[in-house]
Amino acid sequence: MSANELGVAAGSPSIQTTCFQTPCFQTQRRVEFRDTDAAGIVHFSAFFVYMEQAEHEMLRSLGLSVALRDQEGEIGWPRIAASCEFLCPARFEEILDVEVAVSRLGRKSVTYDVRFACGGTPVARGTMTSVCCRIRPGQPPEAIEIPEAFAQKLQSLGRADEAVYVV
């Protein structure tokens, strides 16, 4: 079934308030053949790629990127944790609805909740945590405070039922 048959245009991301009972970013992706295993279902590792792609798409929708530069140089967002729970198989050519919300925004890190569904049926849910770091050639990443403008934009995708910006 195509995205148009589902009544939704594939690849048309948006900010909505229907998922997580709070504002979140929503997009879709079609399951590609390369993402499936010998049983014809999405291989578990593909969900980690899907989560990262959704994160990048969400950041772009806010005018942000994981590749930043300021007057002091490069800023990056190395992952410190990622997990995914698989609830129901997804198969080749199915359209996955993907939702991303900020579950925690700290001074130096951000945690995203990601949910996947197919035709309204939950498929998987995951989390990713990244730390804002100064990147200097030949040196290990150094954790720094999230730039204020970046943090303010991320706050728009936080849970309404809990404090999002943690000091």
PDB file of C-alpha atoms in Angstrom, residues 78-150:
ATOM      1  CA  PRO A  78      28.432  11.741  19.971  1.00  0.00           C
ATOM      2  CA  ARG A  79      25.977   9.064  21.112  1.00  0.00           C
ATOM      3  CA  ILE A  80      26.409   7.803  24.641  1.00  0.00           C
ATOM      4  CA  ALA A  81      23.390   5.473  24.656  1.00  0.00           C
ATOM      5  CA  ALA A  82      20.891   3.968  22.221  1.00  0.00           C
ATOM      6  CA  SER A  83      18.278   1.289  22.715  1.00  0.00           C
ATOM      7  CA  CYS A  84      15.318  -0.079  20.819  1.00  0.00           C
ATOM      8  CA  GLU A  85      12.496  -2.426  21.792  1.00  0.00           C
ATOM      9  CA  PHE A  86      10.890  -4.368  18.963  1.00  0.00           C
ATOM     10  CA  LEU A  87       7.146  -4.877  19.281  1.00  0.00           C
ATOM     11  CA  CYS A  88       5.882  -6.148  15.914  1.00  0.00           C
ATOM     12  CA  PRO A  89       7.561  -7.087  12.619  1.00  0.00           C
ATOM     13  CA  ALA A  90       7.717  -4.574   9.782  1.00  0.00           C
ATOM     14  CA  ARG A  91       8.214  -5.784   6.212  1.00  0.00           C
ATOM     15  CA  PHE A  92       9.573  -4.674   2.850  1.00  0.00           C
ATOM     16  CA  GLU A  93       7.707  -1.704   1.303  1.00  0.00           C
ATOM     17  CA  GLU A  94       5.605  -0.973   4.375  1.00  0.00           C
ATOM     18  CA  ILE A  95       5.351   2.681   5.378  1.00  0.00           C
ATOM     19  CA  LEU A  96       6.531   3.367   8.924  1.00  0.00           C
ATOM     20  CA  ASP A  97       5.230   6.365  10.819  1.00  0.00           C
ATOM     21  CA  VAL A  98       8.123   7.727  12.874  1.00  0.00           C
ATOM     22  CA  GLU A  99       7.707  10.089  15.831  1.00  0.00           C
ATOM     23  CA  VAL A 100      10.530  11.844  17.695  1.00  0.00           C
ATOM     24  CA  ALA A 101      10.171  13.722  20.986  1.00  0.00           C
ATOM     25  CA  VAL A 102      12.672  15.171  23.434  1.00  0.00           C
ATOM     26  CA  SER A 103      12.333  13.211  26.671  1.00  0.00           C
ATOM     27  CA  ARG A 104      15.177  14.965  28.479  1.00  0.00           C
ATOM     28  CA  LEU A 105      17.124  18.106  27.730  1.00  0.00           C
ATOM     29  CA  GLY A 106      20.033  18.614  30.078  1.00  0.00           C
ATOM     30  CA  ARG A 107      22.743  21.243  30.151  1.00  0.00           C
ATOM     31  CA  LYS A 108      25.085  19.088  28.037  1.00  0.00           C
ATOM     32  CA  SER A 109      22.962  16.207  26.726  1.00  0.00           C
ATOM     33  CA  VAL A 110      19.687  15.429  25.025  1.00  0.00           C
ATOM     34  CA  THR A 111      17.635  12.223  25.027  1.00  0.00           C
ATOM     35  CA  TYR A 112      15.152  11.497  22.278  1.00  0.00           C
ATOM     36  CA  ASP A 113      12.249   9.049  22.378  1.00  0.00           C
ATOM     37  CA  VAL A 114      11.437   7.530  19.003  1.00  0.00           C
ATOM     38  CA  ARG A 115       8.317   5.535  18.152  1.00  0.00           C
ATOM     39  CA  PHE A 116       7.564   3.529  15.027  1.00  0.00           C
ATOM     40  CA  ALA A 117       4.139   2.369  13.848  1.00  0.00           C
ATOM     41  CA  CYS A 118       2.734   0.779  10.719  1.00  0.00           C
ATOM     42  CA  GLY A 119      -0.929   1.351   9.946  1.00  0.00           C
ATOM     43  CA  GLY A 120      -1.499   2.420  13.544  1.00  0.00           C
ATOM     44  CA  THR A 121       0.141  -0.709  14.981  1.00  0.00           C
ATOM     45  CA  PRO A 122       3.185  -0.032  17.199  1.00  0.00           C
ATOM     46  CA  VAL A 123       6.290  -1.612  15.661  1.00  0.00           C
ATOM     47  CA  ALA A 124       9.194  -0.397  17.820  1.00  0.00           C
ATOM     48  CA  ARG A 125      10.212   2.245  20.327  1.00  0.00           C
ATOM     49  CA  GLY A 126      13.671   3.477  21.124  1.00  0.00           C
ATOM     50  CA  THR A 127      15.751   6.105  22.846  1.00  0.00           C
ATOM     51  CA  MET A 128      18.989   7.861  21.959  1.00  0.00           C
ATOM     52  CA  THR A 129      21.141  10.084  24.143  1.00  0.00           C
ATOM     53  CA  SER A 130      23.818  12.395  22.751  1.00  0.00           C
ATOM     54  CA  VAL A 131      26.229  14.780  24.443  1.00  0.00           C
ATOM     55  CA  CYS A 132      27.099  18.174  23.011  1.00  0.00           C
ATOM     56  CA  CYS A 133      30.875  18.211  22.532  1.00  0.00           C
ATOM     57  CA  ARG A 134      33.628  20.476  21.299  1.00  0.00           C
ATOM     58  CA  ILE A 135      35.529  18.603  18.583  1.00  0.00           C
ATOM     59  CA  ARG A 136      39.202  19.477  18.176  1.00  0.00           C
ATOM     60  CA  PRO A 137      41.598  17.623  15.865  1.00  0.00           C
ATOM     61  CA  GLY A 138      43.807  15.162  17.716  1.00  0.00           C
ATOM     62  CA  GLN A 139      41.901  15.541  21.000  1.00  0.00           C
ATOM     63  CA  PRO A 140      39.057  13.574  22.548  1.00  0.00           C
ATOM     64  CA  PRO A 141      35.610  15.230  22.398  1.00  0.00           C
ATOM     65  CA  GLU A 142      35.007  17.624  25.305  1.00  0.00           C
ATOM     66  CA  ALA A 143      31.461  17.909  26.728  1.00  0.00           C
ATOM     67  CA  ILE A 144      30.162  21.485  26.603  1.00  0.00           C
ATOM     68  CA  GLU A 145      26.847  23.162  27.394  1.00  0.00           C
ATOM     69  CA  ILE A 146      24.277  22.983  24.639  1.00  0.00           C
ATOM     70  CA  PRO A 147      24.170  26.375  22.882  1.00  0.00           C
ATOM     71  CA  GLU A 148      21.150  28.325  24.168  1.00  0.00           C
ATOM     72  CA  ALA A 149      19.585  28.862  20.728  1.00  0.00           C
ATOM     73  CA  PHE A 150      19.838  25.115  20.022  1.00  0.00           C
TER      74      PHE A 150
END
